PDB file of C-alpha atoms in Angstrom:
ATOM      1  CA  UNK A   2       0.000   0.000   0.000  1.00 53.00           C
ATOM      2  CA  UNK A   3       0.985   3.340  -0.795  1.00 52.00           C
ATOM      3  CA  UNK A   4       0.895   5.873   1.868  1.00 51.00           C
ATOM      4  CA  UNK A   5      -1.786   8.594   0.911  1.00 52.00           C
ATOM      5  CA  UNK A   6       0.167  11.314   1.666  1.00 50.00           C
ATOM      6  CA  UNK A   7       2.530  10.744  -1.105  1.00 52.00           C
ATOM      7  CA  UNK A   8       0.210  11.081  -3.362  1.00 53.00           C
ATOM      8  CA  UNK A   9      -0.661  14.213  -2.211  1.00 58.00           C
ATOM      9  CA  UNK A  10       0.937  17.821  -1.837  1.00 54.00           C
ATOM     10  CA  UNK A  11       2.435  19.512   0.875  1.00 58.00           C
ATOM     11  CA  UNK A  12      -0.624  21.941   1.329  1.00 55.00           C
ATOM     12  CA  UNK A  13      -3.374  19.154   1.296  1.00 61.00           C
ATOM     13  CA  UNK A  14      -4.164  18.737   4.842  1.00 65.00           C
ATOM     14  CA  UNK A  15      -4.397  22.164   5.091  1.00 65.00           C
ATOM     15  CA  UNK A  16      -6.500  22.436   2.235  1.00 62.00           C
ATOM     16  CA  UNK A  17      -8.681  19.271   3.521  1.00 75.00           C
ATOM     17  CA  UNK A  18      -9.689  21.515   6.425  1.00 77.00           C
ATOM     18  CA  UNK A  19     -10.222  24.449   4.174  1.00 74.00           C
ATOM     19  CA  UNK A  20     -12.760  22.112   2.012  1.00 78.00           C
ATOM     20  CA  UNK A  21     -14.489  20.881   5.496  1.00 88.00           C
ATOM     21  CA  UNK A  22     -15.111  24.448   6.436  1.00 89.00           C
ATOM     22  CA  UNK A  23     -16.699  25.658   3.494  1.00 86.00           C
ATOM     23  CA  UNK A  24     -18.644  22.681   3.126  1.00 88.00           C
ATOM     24  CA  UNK A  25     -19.378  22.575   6.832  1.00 92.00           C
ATOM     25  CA  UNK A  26     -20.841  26.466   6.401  1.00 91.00           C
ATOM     26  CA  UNK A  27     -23.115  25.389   3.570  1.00 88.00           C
ATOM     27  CA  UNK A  28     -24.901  22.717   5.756  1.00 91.00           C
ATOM     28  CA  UNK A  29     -25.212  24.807   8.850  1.00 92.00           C
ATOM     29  CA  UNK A  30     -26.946  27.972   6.305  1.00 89.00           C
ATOM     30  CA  UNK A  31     -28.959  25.665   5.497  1.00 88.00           C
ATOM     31  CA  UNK A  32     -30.278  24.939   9.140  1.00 91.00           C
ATOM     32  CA  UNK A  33     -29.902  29.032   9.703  1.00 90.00           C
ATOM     33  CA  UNK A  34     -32.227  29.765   6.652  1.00 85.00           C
ATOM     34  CA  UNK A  35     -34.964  27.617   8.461  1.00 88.00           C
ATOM     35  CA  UNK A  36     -34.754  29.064  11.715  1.00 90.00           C
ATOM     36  CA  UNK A  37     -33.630  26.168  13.581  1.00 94.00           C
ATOM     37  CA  UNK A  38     -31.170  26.255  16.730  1.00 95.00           C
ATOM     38  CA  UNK A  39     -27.499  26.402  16.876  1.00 95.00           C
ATOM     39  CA  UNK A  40     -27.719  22.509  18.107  1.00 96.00           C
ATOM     40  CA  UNK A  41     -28.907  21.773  14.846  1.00 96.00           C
ATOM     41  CA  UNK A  42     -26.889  24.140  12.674  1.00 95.00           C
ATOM     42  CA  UNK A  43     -23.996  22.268  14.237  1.00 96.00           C
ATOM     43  CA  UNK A  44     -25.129  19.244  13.461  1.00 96.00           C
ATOM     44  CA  UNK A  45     -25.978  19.792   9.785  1.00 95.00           C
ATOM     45  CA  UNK A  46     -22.168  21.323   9.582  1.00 95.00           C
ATOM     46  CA  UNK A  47     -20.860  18.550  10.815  1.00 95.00           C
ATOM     47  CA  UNK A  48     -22.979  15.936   8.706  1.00 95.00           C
ATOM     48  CA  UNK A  49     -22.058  18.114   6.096  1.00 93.00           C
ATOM     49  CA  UNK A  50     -18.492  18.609   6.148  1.00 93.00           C
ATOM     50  CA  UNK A  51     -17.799  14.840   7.155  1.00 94.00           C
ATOM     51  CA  UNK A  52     -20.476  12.792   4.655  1.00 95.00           C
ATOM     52  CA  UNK A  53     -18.445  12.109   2.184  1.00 94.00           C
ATOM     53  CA  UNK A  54     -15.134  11.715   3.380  1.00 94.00           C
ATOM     54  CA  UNK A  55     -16.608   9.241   5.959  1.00 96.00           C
ATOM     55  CA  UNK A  56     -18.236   6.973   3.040  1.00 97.00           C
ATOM     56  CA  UNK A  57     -15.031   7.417   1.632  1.00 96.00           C
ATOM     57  CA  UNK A  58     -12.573   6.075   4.124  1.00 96.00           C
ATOM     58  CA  UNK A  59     -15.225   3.181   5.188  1.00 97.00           C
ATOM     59  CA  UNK A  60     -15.579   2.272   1.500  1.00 97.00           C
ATOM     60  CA  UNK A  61     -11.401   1.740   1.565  1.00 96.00           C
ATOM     61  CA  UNK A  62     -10.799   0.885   4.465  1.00 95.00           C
ATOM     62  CA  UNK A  63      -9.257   3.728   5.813  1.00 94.00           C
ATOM     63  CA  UNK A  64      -9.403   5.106   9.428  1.00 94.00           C
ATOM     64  CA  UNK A  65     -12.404   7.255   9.364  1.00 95.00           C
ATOM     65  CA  UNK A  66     -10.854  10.611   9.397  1.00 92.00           C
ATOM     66  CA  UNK A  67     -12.442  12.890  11.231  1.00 92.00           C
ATOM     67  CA  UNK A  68     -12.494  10.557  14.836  1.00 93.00           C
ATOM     68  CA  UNK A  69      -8.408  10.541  14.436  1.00 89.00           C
ATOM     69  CA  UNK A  70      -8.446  14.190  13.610  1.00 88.00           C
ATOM     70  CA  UNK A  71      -9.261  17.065  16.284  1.00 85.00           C
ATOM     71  CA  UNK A  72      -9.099  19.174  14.157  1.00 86.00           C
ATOM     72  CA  UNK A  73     -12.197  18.425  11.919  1.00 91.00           C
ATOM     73  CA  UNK A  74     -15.098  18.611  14.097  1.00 93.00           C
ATOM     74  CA  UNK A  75     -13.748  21.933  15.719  1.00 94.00           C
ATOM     75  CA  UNK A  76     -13.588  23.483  12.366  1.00 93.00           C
ATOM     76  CA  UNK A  77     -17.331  22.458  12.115  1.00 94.00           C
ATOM     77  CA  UNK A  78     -18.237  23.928  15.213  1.00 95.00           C
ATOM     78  CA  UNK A  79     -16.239  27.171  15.018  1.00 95.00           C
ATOM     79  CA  UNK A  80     -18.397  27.465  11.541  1.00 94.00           C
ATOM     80  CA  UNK A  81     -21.636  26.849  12.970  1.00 95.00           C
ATOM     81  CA  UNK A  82     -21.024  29.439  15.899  1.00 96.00           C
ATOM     82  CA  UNK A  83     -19.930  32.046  13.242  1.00 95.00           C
ATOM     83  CA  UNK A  84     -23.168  31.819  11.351  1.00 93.00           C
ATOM     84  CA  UNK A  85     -25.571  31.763  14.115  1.00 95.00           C
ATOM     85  CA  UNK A  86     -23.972  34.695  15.365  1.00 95.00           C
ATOM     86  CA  UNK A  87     -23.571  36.929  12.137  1.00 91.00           C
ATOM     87  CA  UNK A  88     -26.775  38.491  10.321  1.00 87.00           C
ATOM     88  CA  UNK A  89     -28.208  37.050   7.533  1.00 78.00           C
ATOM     89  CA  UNK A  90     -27.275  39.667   4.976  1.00 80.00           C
ATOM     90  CA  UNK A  91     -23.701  38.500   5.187  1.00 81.00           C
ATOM     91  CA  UNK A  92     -24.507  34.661   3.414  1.00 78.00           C
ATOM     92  CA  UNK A  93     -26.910  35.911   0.871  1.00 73.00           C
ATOM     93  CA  UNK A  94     -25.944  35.760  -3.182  1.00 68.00           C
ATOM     94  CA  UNK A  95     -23.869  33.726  -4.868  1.00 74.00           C
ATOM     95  CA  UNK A  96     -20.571  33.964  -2.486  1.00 68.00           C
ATOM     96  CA  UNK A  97     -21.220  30.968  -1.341  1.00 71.00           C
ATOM     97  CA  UNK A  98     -21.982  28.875  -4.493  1.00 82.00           C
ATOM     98  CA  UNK A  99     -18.417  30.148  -5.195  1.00 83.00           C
ATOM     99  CA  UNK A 100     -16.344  28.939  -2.349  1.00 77.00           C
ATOM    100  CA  UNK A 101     -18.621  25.667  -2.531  1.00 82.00           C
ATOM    101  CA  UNK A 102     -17.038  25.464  -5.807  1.00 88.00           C
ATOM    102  CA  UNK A 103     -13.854  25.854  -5.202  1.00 84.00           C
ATOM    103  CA  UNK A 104     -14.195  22.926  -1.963  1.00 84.00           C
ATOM    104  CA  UNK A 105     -15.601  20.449  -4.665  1.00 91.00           C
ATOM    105  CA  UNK A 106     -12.779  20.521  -7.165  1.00 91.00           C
ATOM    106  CA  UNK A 107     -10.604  20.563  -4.330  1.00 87.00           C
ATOM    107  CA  UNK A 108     -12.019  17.319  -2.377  1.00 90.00           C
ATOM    108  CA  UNK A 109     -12.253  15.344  -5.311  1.00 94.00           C
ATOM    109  CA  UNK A 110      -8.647  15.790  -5.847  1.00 92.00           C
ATOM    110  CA  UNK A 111      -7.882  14.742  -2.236  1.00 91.00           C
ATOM    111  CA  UNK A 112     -10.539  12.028  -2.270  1.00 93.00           C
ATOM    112  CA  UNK A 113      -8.971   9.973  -5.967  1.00 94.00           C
ATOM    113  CA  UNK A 114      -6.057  10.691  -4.431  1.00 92.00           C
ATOM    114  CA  UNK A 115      -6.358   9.639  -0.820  1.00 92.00           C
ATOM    115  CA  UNK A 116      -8.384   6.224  -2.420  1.00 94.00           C
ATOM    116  CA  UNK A 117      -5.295   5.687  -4.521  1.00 93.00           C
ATOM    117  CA  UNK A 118      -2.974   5.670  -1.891  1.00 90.00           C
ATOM    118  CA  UNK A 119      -4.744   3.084   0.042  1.00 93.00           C
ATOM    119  CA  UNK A 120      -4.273   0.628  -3.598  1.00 92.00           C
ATOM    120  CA  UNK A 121      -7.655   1.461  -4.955  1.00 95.00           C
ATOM    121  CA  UNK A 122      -7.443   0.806  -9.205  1.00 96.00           C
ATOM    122  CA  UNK A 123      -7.588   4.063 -11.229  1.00 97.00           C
ATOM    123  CA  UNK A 124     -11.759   3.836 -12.011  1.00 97.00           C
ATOM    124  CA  UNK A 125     -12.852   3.548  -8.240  1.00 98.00           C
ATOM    125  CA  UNK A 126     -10.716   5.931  -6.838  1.00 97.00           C
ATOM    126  CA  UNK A 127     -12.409   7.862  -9.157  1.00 98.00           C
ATOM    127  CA  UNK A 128     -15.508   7.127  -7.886  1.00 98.00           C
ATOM    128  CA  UNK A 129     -14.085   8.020  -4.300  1.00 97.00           C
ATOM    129  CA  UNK A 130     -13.188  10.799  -5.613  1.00 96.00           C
ATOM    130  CA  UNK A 131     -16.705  12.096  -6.457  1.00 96.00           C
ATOM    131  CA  UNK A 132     -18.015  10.429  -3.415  1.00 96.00           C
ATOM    132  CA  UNK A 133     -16.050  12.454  -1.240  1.00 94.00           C
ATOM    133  CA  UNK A 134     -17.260  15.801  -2.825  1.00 94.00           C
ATOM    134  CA  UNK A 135     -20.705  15.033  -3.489  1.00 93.00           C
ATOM    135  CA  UNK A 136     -22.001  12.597  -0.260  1.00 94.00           C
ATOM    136  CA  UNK A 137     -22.245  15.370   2.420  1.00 92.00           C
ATOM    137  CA  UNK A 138     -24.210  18.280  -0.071  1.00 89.00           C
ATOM    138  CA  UNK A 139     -26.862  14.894  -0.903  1.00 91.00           C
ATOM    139  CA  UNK A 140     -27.231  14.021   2.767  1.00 92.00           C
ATOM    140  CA  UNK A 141     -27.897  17.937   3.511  1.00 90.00           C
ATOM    141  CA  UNK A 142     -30.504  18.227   0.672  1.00 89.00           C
ATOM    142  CA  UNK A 143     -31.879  15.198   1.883  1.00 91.00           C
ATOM    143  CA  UNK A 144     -32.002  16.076   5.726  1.00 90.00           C
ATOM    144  CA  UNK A 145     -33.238  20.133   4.640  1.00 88.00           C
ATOM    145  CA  UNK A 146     -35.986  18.572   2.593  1.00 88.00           C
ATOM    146  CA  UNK A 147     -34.837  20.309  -0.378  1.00 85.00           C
ATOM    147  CA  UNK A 148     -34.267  18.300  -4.152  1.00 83.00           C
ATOM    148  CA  UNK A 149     -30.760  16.387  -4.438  1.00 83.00           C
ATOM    149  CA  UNK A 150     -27.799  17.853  -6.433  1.00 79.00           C
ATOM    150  CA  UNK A 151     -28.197  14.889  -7.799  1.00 79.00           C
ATOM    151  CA  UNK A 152     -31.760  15.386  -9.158  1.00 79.00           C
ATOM    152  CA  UNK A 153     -30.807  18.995 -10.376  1.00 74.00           C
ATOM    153  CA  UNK A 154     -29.469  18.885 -13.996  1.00 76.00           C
ATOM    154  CA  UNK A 155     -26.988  21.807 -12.848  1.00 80.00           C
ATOM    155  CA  UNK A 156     -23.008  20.634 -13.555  1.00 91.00           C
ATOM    156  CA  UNK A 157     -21.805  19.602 -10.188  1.00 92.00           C
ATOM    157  CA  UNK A 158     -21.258  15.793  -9.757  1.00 93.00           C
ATOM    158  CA  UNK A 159     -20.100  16.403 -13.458  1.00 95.00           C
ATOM    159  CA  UNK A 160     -17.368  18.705 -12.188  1.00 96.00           C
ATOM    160  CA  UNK A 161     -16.240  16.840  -9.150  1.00 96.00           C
ATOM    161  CA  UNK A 162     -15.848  13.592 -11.926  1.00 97.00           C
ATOM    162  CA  UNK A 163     -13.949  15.544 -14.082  1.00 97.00           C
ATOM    163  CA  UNK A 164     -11.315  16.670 -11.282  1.00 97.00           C
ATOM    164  CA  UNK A 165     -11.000  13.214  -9.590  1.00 97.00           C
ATOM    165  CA  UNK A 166     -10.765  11.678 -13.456  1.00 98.00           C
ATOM    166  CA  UNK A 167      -8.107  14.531 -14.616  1.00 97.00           C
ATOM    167  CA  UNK A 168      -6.026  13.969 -10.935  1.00 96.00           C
ATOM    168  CA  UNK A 169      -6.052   9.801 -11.545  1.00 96.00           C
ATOM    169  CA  UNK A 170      -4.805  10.286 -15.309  1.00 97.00           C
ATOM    170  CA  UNK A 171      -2.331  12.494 -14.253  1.00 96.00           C
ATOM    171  CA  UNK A 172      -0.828  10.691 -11.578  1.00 93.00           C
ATOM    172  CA  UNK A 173      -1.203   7.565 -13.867  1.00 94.00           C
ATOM    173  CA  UNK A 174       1.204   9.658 -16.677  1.00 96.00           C
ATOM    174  CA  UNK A 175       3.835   9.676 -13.843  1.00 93.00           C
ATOM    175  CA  UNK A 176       2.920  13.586 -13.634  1.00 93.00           C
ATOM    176  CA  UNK A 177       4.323  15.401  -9.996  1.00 91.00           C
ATOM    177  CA  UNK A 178       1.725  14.926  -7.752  1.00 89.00           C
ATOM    178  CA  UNK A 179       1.570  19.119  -7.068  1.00 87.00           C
ATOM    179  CA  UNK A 180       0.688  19.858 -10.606  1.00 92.00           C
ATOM    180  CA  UNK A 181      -2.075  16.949 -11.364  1.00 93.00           C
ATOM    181  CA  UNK A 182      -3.320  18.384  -8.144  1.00 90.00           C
ATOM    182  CA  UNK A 183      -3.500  22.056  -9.129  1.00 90.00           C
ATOM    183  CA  UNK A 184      -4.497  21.426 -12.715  1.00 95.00           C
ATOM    184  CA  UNK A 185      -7.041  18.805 -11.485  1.00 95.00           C
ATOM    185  CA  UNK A 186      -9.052  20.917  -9.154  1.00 92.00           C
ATOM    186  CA  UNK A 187      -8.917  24.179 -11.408  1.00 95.00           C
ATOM    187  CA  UNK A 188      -9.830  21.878 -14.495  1.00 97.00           C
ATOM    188  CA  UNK A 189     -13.179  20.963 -12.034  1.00 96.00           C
ATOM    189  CA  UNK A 190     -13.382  24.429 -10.648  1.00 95.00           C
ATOM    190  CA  UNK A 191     -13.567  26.283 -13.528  1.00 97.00           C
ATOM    191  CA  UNK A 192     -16.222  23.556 -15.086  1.00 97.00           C
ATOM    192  CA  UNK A 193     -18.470  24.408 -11.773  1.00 94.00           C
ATOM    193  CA  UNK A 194     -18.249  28.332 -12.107  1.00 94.00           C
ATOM    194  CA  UNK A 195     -19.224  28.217 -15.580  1.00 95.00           C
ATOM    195  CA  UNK A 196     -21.965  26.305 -14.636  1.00 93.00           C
ATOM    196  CA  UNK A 197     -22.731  29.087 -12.331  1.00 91.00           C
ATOM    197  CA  UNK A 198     -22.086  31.761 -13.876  1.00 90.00           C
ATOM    198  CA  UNK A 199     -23.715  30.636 -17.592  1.00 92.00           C
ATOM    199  CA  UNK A 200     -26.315  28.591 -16.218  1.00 87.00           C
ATOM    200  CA  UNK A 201     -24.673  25.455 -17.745  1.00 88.00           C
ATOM    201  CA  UNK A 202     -27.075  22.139 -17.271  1.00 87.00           C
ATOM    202  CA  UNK A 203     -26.648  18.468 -18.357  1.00 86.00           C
ATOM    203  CA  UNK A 204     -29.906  17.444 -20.702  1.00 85.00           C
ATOM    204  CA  UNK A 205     -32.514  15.727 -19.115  1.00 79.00           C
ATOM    205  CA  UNK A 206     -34.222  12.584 -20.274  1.00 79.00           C
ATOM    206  CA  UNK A 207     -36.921  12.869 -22.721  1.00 78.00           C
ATOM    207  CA  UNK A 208     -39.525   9.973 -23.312  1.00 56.00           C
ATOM    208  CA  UNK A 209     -39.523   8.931 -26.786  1.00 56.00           C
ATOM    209  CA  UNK A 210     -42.778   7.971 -28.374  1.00 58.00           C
TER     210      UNK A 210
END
């Protein structure tokens, strides 16, 4: 088995709890937005910010990472806090879509590459790579009663595949492990913020007759 953190850069841990944060705000707005109590803004940070790395490391085999780390469920908290004490104004628009984006790109990156240092082949760790930026924004849809990113046609899953599927090719060409990272996630990012920005939508299934 490799160790994961060869496969990864320097920055990546760092940028791991970056990722949980902004992922951990969007769950917690969502409680906020709903009026509910800072109990459960917490929890839907948490649930949020931890999903899909948790399917993720119990689907390899890995130590779940946020009960080893200390780190991770402070971040959530620290999030939570900050929203239920700031107005509203301050989380409405877009700003938020856009640092979502940037934590998807980023976490499929760190997911591919986390699943291929625990000897997961190329198309899986793929997989975990979408897994791990996708799984906590479905379980908060799901638990805010709102529709699924993955029943919206909007390019998101589709931008999380194409970073973890750009990282795993890269590393596969024997490319540094820095650069597949970087070009990876802005490859993904960039996909997401035109989706954004332009409106950009998969087509949806029509019945033929």
């Amino acid at each position: 088995m490799i160790h994961p953190a060869t496969l990864l850069p320097a920055f990546a841990p760092w940028f791991d709890v970056a990722g949980i944060a902004v992922f951990a705000a969007s769950g917690a707005l969502a409680a906020a937005r709903r009026g509910q109590t800072l109990v459960t803004l917490t929890f839907f940070g948490l649930i949020t910010g931890v999903g899909g790395g948790t399917v993720r490391d119990l689907l390899i085999g890995a130590p779940v990472f946020w009960v080893h780390d200390p780190r991770v469920a402070g971040v959530c908290l620290v999030v939570a806090l900050l929203i239920w004490v700031t107005p509203e104004r301050w989380w409405r628009g877009a700003a938020l879509d856009w640092f979502d984006a940037i934590g998807l790109a980023a976490y499929a990156v760190y997911g591919a590459a986390k699943a291929l240092g625990y000897a997961v082949p190329p198309v899986p760790a793929i997989l975990m790579g979408v897994v791990t930026a996708s799984v906590g924004g479905i379980i908060r849809d799901v638990l805010a009663g709102e529709p699924s990113i993955l029943m919206r046609p909007e390019l998101y899953v589709t931008a999380a595949a194409l970073s973890a599927t750009l990282y795993v090719g890269l590393a596969a060409l024997g490319a540094p492990t820095a650069m597949a990272a970087v070009i990876a996630a802005a490859a993904g990012f960039t996909l997401r913020a035109a989706a954004i920005r332009f409106g950009l939508a998969l087509p949806g299934y029509r019945s033929r007759r």
